[in-house]
Tab-separated table of C-alpha atoms and ligand atoms in Angstrom:
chain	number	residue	atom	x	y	z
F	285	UNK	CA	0.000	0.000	0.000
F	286	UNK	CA	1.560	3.070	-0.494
F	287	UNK	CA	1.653	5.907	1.736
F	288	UNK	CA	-1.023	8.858	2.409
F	289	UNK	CA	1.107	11.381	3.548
F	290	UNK	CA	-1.540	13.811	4.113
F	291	UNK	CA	-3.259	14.202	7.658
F	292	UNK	CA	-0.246	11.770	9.024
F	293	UNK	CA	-0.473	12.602	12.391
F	294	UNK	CA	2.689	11.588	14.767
F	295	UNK	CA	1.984	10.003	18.446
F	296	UNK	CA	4.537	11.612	20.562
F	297	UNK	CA	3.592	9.979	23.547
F	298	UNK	CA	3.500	6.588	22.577
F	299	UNK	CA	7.323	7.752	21.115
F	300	UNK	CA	8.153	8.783	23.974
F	301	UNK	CA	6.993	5.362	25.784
F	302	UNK	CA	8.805	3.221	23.329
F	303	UNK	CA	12.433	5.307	24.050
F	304	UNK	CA	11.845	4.799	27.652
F	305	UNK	CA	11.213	0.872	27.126
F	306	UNK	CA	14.275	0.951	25.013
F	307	UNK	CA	15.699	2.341	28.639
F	308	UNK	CA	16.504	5.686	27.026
F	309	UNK	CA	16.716	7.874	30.115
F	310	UNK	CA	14.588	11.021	30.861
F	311	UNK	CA	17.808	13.348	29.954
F	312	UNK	CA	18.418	11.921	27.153
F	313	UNK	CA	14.480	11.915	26.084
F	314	UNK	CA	14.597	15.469	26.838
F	315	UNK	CA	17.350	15.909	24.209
F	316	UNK	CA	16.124	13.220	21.623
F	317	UNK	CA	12.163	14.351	21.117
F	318	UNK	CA	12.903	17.850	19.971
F	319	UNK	CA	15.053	16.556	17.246
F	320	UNK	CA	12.547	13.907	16.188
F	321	UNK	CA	9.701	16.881	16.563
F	322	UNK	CA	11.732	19.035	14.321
F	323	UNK	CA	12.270	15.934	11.798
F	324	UNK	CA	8.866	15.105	11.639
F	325	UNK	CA	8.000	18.830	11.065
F	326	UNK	CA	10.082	19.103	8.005
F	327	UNK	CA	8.616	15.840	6.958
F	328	UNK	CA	4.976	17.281	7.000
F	329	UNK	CA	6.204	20.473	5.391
F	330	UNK	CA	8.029	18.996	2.329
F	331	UNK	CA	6.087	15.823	1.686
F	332	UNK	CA	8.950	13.635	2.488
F	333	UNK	CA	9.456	10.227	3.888
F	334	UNK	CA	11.854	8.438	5.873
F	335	UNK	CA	13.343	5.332	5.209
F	336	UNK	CA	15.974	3.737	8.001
F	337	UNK	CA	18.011	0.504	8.055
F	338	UNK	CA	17.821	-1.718	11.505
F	339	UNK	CA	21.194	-0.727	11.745
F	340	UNK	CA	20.254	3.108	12.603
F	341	UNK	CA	19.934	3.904	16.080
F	342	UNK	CA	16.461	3.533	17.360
F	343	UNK	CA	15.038	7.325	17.444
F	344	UNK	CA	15.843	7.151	13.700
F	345	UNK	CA	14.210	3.625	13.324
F	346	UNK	CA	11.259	4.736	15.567
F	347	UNK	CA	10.742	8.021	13.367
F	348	UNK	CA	10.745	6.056	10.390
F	349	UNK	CA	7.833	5.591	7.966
F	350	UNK	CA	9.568	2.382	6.832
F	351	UNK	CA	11.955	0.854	9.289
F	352	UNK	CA	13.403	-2.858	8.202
F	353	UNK	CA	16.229	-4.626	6.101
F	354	UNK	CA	17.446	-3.658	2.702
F	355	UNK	CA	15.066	-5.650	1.063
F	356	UNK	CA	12.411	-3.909	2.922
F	357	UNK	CA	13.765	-1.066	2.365
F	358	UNK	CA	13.858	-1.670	-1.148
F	359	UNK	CA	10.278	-3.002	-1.578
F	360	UNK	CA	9.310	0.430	0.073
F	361	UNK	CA	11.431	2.404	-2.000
F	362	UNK	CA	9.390	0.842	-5.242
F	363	UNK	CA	6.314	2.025	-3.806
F	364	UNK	CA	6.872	5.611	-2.154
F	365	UNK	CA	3.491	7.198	-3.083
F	366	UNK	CA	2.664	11.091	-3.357
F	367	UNK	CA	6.013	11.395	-1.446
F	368	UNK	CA	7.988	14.218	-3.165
F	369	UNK	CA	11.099	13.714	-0.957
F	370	UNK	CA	12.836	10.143	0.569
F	371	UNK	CA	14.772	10.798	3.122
F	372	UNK	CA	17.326	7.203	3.256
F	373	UNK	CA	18.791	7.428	6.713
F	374	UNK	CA	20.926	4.195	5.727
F	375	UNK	CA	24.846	3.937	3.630
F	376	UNK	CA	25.032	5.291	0.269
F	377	UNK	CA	24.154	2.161	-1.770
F	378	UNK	CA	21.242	1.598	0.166
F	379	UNK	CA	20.260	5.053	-0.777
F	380	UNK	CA	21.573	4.224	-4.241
F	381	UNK	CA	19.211	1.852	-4.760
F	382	UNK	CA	16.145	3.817	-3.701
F	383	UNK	CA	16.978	6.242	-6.405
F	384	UNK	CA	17.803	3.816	-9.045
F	385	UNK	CA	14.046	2.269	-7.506
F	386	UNK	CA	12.115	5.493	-7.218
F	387	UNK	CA	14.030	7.473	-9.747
F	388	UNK	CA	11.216	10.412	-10.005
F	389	UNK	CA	12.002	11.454	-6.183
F	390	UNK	CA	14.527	13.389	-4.549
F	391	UNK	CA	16.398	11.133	-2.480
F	392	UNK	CA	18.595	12.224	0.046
F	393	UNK	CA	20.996	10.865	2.673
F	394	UNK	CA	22.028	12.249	6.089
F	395	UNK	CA	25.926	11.610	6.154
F	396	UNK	CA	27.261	11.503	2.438
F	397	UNK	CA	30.571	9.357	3.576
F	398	UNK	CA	28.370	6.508	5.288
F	399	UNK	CA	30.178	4.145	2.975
F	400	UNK	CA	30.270	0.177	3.393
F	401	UNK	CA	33.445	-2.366	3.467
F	402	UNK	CA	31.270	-4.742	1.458
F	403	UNK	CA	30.429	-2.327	-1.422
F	404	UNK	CA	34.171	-0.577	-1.315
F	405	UNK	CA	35.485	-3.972	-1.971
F	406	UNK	CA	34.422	-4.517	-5.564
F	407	UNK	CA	34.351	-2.559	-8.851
F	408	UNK	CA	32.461	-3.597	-12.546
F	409	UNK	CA	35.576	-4.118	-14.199
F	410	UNK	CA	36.228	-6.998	-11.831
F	411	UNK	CA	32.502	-8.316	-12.211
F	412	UNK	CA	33.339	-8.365	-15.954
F	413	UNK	CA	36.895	-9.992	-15.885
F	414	UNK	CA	35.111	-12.768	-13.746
F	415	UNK	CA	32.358	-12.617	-15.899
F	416	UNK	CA	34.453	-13.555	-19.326
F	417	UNK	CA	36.635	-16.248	-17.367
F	418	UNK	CA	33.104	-18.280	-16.837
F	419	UNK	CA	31.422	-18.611	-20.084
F	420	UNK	CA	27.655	-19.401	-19.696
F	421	UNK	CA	28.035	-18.208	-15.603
F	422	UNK	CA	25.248	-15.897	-13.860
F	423	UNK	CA	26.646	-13.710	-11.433
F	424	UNK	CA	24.277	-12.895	-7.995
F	425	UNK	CA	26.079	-9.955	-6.272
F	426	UNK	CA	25.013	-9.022	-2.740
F	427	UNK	CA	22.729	-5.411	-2.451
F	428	UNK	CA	25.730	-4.407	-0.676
F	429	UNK	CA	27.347	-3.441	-3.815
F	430	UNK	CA	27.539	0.259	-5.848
F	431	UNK	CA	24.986	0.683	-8.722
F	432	UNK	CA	28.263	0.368	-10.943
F	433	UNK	CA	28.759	-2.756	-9.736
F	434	UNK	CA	24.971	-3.785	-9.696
F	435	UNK	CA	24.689	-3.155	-13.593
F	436	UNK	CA	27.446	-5.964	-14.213
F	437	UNK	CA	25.053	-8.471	-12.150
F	438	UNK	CA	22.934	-11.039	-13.687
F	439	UNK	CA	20.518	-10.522	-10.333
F	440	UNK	CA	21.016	-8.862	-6.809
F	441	UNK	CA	20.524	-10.634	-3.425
F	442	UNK	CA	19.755	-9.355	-0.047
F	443	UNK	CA	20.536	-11.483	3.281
F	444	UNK	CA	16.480	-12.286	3.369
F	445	UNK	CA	16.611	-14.178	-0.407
F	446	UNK	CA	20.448	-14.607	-1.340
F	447	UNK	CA	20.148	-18.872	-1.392
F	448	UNK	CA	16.690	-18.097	-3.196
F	449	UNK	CA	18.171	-16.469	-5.914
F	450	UNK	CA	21.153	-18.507	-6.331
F	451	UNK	CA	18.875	-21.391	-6.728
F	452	UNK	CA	16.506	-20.126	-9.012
F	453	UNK	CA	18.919	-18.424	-11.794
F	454	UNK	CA	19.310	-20.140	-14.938
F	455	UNK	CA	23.434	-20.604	-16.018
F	456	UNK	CA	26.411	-22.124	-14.332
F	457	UNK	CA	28.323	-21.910	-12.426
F	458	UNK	CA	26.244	-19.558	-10.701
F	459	UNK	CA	29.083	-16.777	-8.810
F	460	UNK	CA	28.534	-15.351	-5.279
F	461	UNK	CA	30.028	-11.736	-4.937
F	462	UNK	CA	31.581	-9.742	-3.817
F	463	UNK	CA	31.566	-11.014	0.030
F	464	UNK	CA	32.811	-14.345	0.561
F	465	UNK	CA	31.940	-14.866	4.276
F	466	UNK	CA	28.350	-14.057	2.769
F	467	UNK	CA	28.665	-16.144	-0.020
F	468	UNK	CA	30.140	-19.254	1.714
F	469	UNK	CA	27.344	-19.583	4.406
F	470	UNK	CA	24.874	-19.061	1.736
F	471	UNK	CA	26.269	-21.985	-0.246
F	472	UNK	CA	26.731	-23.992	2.887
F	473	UNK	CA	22.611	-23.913	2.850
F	474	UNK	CA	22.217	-25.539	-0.779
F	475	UNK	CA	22.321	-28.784	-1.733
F	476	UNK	CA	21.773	-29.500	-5.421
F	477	UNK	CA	24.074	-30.588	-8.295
F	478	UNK	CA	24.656	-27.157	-9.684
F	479	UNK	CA	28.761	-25.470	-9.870
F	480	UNK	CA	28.515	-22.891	-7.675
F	481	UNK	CA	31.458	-20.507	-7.022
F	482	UNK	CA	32.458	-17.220	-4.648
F	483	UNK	CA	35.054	-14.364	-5.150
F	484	UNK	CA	37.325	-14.671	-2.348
F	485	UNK	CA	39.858	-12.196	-2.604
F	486	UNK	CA	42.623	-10.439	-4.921
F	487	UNK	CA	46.164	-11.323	-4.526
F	488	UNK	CA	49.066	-9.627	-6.747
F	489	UNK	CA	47.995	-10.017	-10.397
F	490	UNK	CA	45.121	-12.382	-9.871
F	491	UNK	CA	41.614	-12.444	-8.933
F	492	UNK	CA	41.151	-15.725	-6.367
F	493	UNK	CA	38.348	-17.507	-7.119
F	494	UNK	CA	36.796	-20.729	-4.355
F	495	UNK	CA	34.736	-23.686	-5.071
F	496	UNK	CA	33.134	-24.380	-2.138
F	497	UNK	CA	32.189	-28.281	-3.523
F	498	UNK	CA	35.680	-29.009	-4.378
F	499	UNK	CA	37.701	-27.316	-1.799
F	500	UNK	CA	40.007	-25.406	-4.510
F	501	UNK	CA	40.788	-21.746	-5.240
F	502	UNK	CA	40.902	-20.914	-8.884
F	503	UNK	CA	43.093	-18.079	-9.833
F	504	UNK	CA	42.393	-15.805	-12.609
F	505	UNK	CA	44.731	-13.310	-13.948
F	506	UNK	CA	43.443	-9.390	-14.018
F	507	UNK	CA	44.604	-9.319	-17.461
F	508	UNK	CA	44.233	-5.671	-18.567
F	509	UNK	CA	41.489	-5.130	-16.010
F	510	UNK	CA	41.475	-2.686	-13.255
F	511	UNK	CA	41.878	-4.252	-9.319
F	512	UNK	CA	38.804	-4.594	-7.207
F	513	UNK	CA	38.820	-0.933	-5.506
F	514	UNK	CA	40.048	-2.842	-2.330
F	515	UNK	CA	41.433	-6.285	-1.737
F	516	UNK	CA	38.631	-7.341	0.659
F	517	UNK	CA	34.808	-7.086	0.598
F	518	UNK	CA	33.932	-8.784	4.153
F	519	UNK	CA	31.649	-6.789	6.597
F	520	UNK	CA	34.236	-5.242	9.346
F	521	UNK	CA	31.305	-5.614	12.007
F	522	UNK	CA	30.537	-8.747	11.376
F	523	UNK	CA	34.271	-10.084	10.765
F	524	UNK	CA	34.944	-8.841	14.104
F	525	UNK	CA	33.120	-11.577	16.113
F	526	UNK	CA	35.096	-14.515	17.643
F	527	UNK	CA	34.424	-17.706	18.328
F	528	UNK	CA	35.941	-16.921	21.970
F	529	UNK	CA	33.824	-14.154	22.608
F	530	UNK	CA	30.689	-16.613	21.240
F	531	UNK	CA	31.547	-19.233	23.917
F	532	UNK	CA	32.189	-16.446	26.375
F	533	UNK	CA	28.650	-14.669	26.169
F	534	UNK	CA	27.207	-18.243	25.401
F	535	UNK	CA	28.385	-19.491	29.331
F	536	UNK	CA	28.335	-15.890	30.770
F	537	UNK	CA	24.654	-14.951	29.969
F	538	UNK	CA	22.987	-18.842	29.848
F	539	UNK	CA	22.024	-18.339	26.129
F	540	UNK	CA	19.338	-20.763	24.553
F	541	UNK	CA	19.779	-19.786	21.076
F	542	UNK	CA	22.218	-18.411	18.709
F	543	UNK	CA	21.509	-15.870	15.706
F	544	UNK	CA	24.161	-15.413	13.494
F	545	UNK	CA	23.903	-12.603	10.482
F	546	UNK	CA	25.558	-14.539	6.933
F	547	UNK	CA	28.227	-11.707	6.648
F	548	UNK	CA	30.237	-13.661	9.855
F	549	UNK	CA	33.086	-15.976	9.317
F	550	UNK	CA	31.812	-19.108	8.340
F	551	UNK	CA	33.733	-20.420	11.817
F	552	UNK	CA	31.093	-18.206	13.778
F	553	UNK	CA	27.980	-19.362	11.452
F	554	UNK	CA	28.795	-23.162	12.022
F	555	UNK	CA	28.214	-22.105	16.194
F	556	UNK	CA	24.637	-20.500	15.776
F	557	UNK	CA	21.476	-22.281	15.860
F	558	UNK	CA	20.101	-19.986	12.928
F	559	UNK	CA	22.008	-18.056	10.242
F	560	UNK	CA	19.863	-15.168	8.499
F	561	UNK	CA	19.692	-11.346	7.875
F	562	UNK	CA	18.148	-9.295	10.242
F	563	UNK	CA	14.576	-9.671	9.053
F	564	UNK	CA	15.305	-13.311	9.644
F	565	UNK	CA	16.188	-12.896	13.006
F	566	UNK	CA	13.578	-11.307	14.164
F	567	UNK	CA	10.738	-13.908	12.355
F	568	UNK	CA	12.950	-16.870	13.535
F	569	UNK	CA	12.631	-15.684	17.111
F	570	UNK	CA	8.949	-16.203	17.049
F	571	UNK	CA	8.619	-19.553	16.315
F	572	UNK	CA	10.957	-20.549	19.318
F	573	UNK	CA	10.608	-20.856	22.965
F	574	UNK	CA	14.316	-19.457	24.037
F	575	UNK	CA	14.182	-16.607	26.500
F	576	UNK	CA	18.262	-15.591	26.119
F	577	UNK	CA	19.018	-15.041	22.494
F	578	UNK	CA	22.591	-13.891	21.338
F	579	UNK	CA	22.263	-12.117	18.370
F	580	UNK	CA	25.414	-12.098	16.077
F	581	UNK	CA	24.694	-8.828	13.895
F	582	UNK	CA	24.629	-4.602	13.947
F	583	UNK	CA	24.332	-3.923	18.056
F	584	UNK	CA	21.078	-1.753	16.817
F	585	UNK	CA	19.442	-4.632	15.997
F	586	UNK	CA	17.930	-4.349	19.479
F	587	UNK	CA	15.604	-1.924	19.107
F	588	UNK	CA	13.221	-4.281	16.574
F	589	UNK	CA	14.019	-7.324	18.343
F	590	UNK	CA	13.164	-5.837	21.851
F	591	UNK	CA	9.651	-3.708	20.888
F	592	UNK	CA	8.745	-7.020	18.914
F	593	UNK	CA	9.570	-9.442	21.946
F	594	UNK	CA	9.390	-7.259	24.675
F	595	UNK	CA	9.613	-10.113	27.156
F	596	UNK	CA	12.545	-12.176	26.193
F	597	UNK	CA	16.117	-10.839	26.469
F	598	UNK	CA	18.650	-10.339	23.699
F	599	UNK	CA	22.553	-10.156	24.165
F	600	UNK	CA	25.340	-9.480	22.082
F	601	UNK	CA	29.020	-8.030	22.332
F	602	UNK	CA	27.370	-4.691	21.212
F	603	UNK	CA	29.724	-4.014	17.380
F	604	UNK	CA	28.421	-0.451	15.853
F	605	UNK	CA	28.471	-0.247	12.384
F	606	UNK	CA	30.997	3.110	11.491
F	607	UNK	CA	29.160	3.826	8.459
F	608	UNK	CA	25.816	3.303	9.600
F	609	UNK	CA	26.746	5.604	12.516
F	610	UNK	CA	27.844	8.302	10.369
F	611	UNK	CA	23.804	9.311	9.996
F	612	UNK	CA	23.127	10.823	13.270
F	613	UNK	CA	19.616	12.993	14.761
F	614	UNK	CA	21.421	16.179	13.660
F	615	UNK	CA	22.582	15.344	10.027
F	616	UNK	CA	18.711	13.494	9.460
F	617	UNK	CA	17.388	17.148	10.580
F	618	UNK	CA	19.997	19.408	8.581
F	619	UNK	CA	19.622	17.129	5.787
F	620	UNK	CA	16.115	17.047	5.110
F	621	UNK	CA	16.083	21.720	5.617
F	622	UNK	CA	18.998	21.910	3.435
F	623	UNK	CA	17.465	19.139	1.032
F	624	UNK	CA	21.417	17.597	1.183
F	625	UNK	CA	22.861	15.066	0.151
F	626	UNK	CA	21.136	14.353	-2.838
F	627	UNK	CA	22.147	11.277	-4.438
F	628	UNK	CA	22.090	11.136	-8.450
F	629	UNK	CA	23.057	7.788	-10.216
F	630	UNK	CA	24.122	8.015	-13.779
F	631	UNK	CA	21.064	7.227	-16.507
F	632	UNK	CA	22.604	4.311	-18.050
F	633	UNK	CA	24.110	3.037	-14.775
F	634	UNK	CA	20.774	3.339	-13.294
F	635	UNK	CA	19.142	1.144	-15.674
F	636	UNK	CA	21.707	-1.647	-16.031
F	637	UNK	CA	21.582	-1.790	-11.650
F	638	UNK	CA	17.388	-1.888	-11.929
F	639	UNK	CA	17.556	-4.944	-14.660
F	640	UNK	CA	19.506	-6.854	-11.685
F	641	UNK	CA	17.350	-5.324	-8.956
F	642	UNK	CA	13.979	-6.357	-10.685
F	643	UNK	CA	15.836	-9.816	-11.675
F	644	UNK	CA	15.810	-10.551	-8.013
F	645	UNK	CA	12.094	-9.533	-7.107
F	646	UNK	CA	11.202	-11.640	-9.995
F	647	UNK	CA	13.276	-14.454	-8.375
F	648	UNK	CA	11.551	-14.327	-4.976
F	649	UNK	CA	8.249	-13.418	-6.257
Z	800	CIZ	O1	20.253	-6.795	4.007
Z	800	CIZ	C1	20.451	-5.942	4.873
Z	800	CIZ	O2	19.699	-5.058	5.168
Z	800	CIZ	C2	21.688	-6.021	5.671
Z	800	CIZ	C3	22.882	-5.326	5.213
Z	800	CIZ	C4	21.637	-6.650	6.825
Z	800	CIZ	C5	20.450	-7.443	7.135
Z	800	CIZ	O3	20.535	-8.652	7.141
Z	800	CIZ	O4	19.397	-6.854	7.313
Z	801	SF4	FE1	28.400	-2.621	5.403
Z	801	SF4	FE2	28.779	-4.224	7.482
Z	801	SF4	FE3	28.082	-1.712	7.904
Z	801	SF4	FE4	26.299	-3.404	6.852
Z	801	SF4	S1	27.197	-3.506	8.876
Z	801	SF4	S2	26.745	-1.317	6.135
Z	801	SF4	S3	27.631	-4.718	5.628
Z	801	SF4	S4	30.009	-2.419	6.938
């Protein structure tokens, strides 16, 4: 459905109730509701919406008009109604894709460096090198990805429909990019005949290719092409948690169940009980009786899981994203008055990154 912006009218004290059960105090409050009042002001004025990752801290999330997981997010963006003005409190190929999705709108994004280690670690001219060393192949790249990058891809995936998507596209062998922690616990979940294959990393000249089936890394040479823009491509919040510190909070807090986000090392994934993107998470909880649940994802994850299951109790080693955080109360206020920072993606760009955007709702329709 999409949205009627017109008589929206904003309950401040039940938005005030859900910061305090999110144990925001009363000084903080006091700081926190003007902000959102001001936001929300704006909003009315300029016909605008606001979109926010999980990963956003939870004013932003609880401000939202759409708060969820980038294929939320994305589904949202596709349907943004009279809206004149989205407002993408997210990182900048999140707010990359709402453009390329709802190309008509001004879209804008509070902190214009909120990058992502994923998306930095990949460039099109090493989707195409891969591309021409695998005849007949179908590439699924990960949403986490610039819309340069996206209009190389055969189909996009989020963390909600990645083993969907690489097991309904035609071709073979079907190749995971650009984040091989990603990629490896997604293949760990399928078990059919298909060649399946994930971009690990780039060493010297080469680009290293892994078969996950046959235990092997294939090298291929960069030829002419340019390097991936970095040699990595894993999550830096997610790479960061140890099985130590899993065993740790495991015995320390008497934890029933273990979530685990797909961007961990596959080490991590093989210790959870579940491994899924946020959205995931927070469906997976409901069908199980565990009252300690250690959550292996974005610290700001939280804020969903708690106002969703309000009496169970969720621990992690708290990890921040740094480019999430970039987007703070201030910058989503300055950037929706000073209409900044509007985020343009080149025509043919645009449409190339849609094909493989539409590719994957029509893979998980
Ligand atoms: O797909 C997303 O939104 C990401 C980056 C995390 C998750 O699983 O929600
Ligand atoms: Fe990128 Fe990881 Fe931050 Fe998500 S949490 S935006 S994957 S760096």
């Amino acid at each position: 459905m999409p949205l009627t912006l017109t008589d929206r009218k904003t309950d401040w004290n039940e938005i005030e109730e859900r910061l305090y059960d999110l144990d925001y105090s009363g000084d903080e409050v006091a700081i926190i509701l003007p902000k959102l009042q001001r936001f929300d002001e704006l909003r009315q004025e300029k016909n605008a919406i606001l979109l926010a990752h999980y990963y956003q801290i939870a004013p932003i999330q609880i401000i939202a008009d759409h708060a969820g997981d980038s294929l939320a997010l994305a589904m949202a963006a596709r349907d943004t109604g009279d809206a004149e003005i989205i407002v993408s409190s997210t990182v900048h190929f999140m707010a990359e894709m709402v453009k390329i999705l709802s190309p008509d709108k001004k879209v804008l994004l509070p902190a214009l460096d909120a990058s992502c280690s994923i998306a930095e670690g990949m460039n099109g001219a090493t989707v195409r090198r891969i591309r021409e060393s695998f005849p007949g192949c179908s590439i699924v790249g990960y949403i986490n990805s610039t819309a340069e990058v996206k209009a190389e891809l055969d189909s996009t995936c989020t963390s909600a429909n990645a083993k969907e998507v690489a097991q309904r596209i035609e071709g073979e062998p079907v190749i995971l990019i650009p984040d091989h922690y990603f990629a490896e616990n997604i293949l760990s979940q399928i078990h059919d005949d298909r060649r399946y294959l994930v971009y690990r990393r780039h060493e010297g000249d080469d680009l290293i290719m892994f078969d996950p089936k046959a235990g092997e890394e294939i090298p291929i040479p960069l030829e002419d092409s340019e390097p991936p823009m970095l040699n990595k491509g894993t999550c830096v919040v997610h790479e960061e948690f140890t099985p130590a510190e899993v065993t740790r909070l495991k015995e320390q807090e008497g934890v029933e169940l273990v979530l685990a986000h797909p961007e961990v090392n596959p080490e991590i994934a093989k210790m959870a009980d579940m491994v899924g993107g946020t959205s995931k998470m927070i469906d997976y909880v409901k069908g199980v009786p565990a009252q300690k649940i250690l959550y292996l994802t974005e610290c700001d994850l939280a804020a969903p899981l708690r106002e969703a299951y309000p009496d169970r109790k969720f621990v992690t080693s708290c990890k921040l994203c740094p480019y999430m955080k970039k987007n703070s109360l201030d910058l989503l206020v300055e950037c929706l008055d000073l209409e900044r920072y509007e985020i343009e993606v080149d025509p043919a760009v645009a449409e190339g990154s849609k094909r493989s955007l539409e590719r994957m709702f029509e893979l998980t329709r």
